[in-house]
PDB file of C-alpha atoms in Angstrom:
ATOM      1  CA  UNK A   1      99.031  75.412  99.612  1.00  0.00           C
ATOM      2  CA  UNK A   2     100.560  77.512 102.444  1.00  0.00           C
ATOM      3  CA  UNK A   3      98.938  81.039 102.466  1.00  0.00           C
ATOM      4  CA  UNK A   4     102.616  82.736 102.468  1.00  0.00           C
ATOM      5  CA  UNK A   5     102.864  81.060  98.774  1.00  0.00           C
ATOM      6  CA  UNK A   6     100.041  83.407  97.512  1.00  0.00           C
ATOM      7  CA  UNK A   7     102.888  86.499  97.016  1.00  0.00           C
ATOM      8  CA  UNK A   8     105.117  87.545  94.988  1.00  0.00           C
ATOM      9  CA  UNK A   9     106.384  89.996  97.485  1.00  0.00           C
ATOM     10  CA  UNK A  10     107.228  90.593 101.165  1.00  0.00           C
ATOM     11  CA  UNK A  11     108.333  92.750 103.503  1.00  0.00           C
ATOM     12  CA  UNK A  12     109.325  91.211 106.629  1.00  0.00           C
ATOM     13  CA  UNK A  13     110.972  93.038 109.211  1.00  0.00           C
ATOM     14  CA  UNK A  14     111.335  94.835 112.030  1.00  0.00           C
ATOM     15  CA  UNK A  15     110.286  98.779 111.854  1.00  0.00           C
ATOM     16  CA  UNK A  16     107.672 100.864 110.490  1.00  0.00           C
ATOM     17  CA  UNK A  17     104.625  99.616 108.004  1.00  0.00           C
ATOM     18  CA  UNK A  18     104.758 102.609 106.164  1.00  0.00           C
ATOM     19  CA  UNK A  19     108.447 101.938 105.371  1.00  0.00           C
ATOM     20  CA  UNK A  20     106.940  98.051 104.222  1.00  0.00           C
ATOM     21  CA  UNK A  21     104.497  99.514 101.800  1.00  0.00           C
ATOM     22  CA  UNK A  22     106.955 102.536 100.364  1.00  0.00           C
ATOM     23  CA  UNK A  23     109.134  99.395  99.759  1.00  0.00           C
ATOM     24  CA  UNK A  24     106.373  97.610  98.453  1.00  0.00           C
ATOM     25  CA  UNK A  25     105.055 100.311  96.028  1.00  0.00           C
ATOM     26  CA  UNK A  26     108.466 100.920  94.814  1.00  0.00           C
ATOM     27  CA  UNK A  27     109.477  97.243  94.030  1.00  0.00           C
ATOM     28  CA  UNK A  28     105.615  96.431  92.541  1.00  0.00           C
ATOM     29  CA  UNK A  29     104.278 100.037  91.188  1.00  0.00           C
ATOM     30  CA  UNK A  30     101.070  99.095  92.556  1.00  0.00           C
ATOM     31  CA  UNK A  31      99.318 102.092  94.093  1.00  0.00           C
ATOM     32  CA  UNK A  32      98.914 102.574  97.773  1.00  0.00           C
ATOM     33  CA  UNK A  33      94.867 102.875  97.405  1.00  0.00           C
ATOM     34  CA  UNK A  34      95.125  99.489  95.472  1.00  0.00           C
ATOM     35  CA  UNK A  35      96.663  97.457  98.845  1.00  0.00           C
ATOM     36  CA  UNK A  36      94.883  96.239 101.582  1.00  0.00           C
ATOM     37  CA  UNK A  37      96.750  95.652 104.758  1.00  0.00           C
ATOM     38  CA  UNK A  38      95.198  93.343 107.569  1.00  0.00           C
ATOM     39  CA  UNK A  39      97.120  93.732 110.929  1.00  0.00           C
ATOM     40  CA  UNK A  40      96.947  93.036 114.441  1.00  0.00           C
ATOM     41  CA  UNK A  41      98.785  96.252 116.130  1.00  0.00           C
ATOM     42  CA  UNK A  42      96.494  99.564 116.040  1.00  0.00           C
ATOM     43  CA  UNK A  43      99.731 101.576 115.533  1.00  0.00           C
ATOM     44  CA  UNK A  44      99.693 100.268 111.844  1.00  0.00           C
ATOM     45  CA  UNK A  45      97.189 101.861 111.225  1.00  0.00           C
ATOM     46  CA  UNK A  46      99.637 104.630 109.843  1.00  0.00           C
ATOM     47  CA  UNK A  47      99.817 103.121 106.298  1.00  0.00           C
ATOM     48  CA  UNK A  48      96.554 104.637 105.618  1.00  0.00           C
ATOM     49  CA  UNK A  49      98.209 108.376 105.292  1.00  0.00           C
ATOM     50  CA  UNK A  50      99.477 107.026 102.729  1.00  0.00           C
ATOM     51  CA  UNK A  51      96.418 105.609 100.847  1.00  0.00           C
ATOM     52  CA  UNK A  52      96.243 101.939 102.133  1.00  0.00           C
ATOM     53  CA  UNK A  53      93.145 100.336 103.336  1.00  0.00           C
ATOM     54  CA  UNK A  54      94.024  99.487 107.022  1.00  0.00           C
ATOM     55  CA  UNK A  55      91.754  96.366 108.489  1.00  0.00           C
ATOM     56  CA  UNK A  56      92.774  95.780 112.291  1.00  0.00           C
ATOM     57  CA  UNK A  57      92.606  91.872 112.891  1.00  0.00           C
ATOM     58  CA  UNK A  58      91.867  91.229 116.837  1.00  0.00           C
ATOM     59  CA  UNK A  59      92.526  87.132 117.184  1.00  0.00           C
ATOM     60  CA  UNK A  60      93.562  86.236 113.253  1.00  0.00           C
ATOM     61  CA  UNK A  61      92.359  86.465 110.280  1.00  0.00           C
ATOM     62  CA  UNK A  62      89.228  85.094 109.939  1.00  0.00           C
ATOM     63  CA  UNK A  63      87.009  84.919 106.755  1.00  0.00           C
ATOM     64  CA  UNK A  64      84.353  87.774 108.431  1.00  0.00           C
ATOM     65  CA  UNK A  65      86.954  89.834 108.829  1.00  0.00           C
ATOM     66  CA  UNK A  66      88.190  89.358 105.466  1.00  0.00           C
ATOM     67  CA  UNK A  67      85.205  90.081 104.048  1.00  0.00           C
ATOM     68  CA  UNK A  68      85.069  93.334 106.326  1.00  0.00           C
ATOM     69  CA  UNK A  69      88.295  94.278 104.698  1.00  0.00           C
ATOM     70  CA  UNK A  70      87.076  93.475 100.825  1.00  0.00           C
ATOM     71  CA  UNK A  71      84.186  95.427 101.685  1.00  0.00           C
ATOM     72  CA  UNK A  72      85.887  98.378 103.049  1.00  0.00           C
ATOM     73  CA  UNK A  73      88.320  98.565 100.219  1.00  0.00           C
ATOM     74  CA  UNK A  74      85.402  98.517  97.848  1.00  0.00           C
ATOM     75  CA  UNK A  75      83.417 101.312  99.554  1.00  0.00           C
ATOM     76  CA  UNK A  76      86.787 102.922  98.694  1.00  0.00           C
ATOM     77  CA  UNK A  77      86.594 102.541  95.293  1.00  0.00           C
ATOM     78  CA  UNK A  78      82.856 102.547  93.895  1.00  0.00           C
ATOM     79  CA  UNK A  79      83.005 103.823  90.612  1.00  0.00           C
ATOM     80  CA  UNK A  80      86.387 101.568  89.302  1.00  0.00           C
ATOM     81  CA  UNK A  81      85.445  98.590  87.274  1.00  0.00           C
ATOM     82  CA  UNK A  82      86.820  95.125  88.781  1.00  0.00           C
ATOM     83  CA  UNK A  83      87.447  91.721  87.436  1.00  0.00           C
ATOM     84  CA  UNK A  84      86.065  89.113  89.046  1.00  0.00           C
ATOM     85  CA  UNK A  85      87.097  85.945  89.060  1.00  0.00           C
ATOM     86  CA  UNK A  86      85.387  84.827  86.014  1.00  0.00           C
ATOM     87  CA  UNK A  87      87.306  87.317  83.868  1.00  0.00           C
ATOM     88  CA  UNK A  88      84.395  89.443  83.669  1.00  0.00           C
ATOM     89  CA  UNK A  89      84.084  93.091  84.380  1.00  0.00           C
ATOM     90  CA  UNK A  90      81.658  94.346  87.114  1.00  0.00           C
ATOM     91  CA  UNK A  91      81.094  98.148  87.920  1.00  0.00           C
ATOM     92  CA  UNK A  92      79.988 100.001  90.744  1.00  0.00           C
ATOM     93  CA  UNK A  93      80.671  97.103  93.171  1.00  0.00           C
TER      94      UNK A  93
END
């Protein structure tokens, strides 16, 4: 499975992130401190005024930096329950 095939939406253009993600929270309702944005240009880094966890990627996305990312959106939220993958509910990760 191509990892493009993974979403059910995309923004791909030219032009600012922050216009990508006001798209993106408009077409989804998902709230800006629920999205996680890996990206290779520092000037992206703009999304996070708006509430999105920014992870700058310096040669790809790699699985440490992944994890980097998970783990700074989680420090983000500490108190929220999540779901893991099992279907059941863990707090305070």
């Amino acid at each position: 499975m191509r990892a493009i095939e993974f979403f059910d939406h995309m923004e791909i253009y030219p032009g600012s992130k922050t216009k990508h993600f006001k798209e993106l929270h408009k077409k989804t309702g998902i709230p800006y401190s629920e999205m996680l944005f890996f990206d290779d240009e520092r000037r992206n880094k703009e999304v996070e005024a708006l509430g999105v966890t920014f992870v700058l990627v310096r040669k790809g996305l790699d699985a440490g930096t992944f994890e980097h990312g998970l783990g700074e959106w989680r420090r983000r939220h500490p108190e929220e329950v999540i779901e893991d993958a099992a279907g059941d509910d863990v707090t305070g990760i």
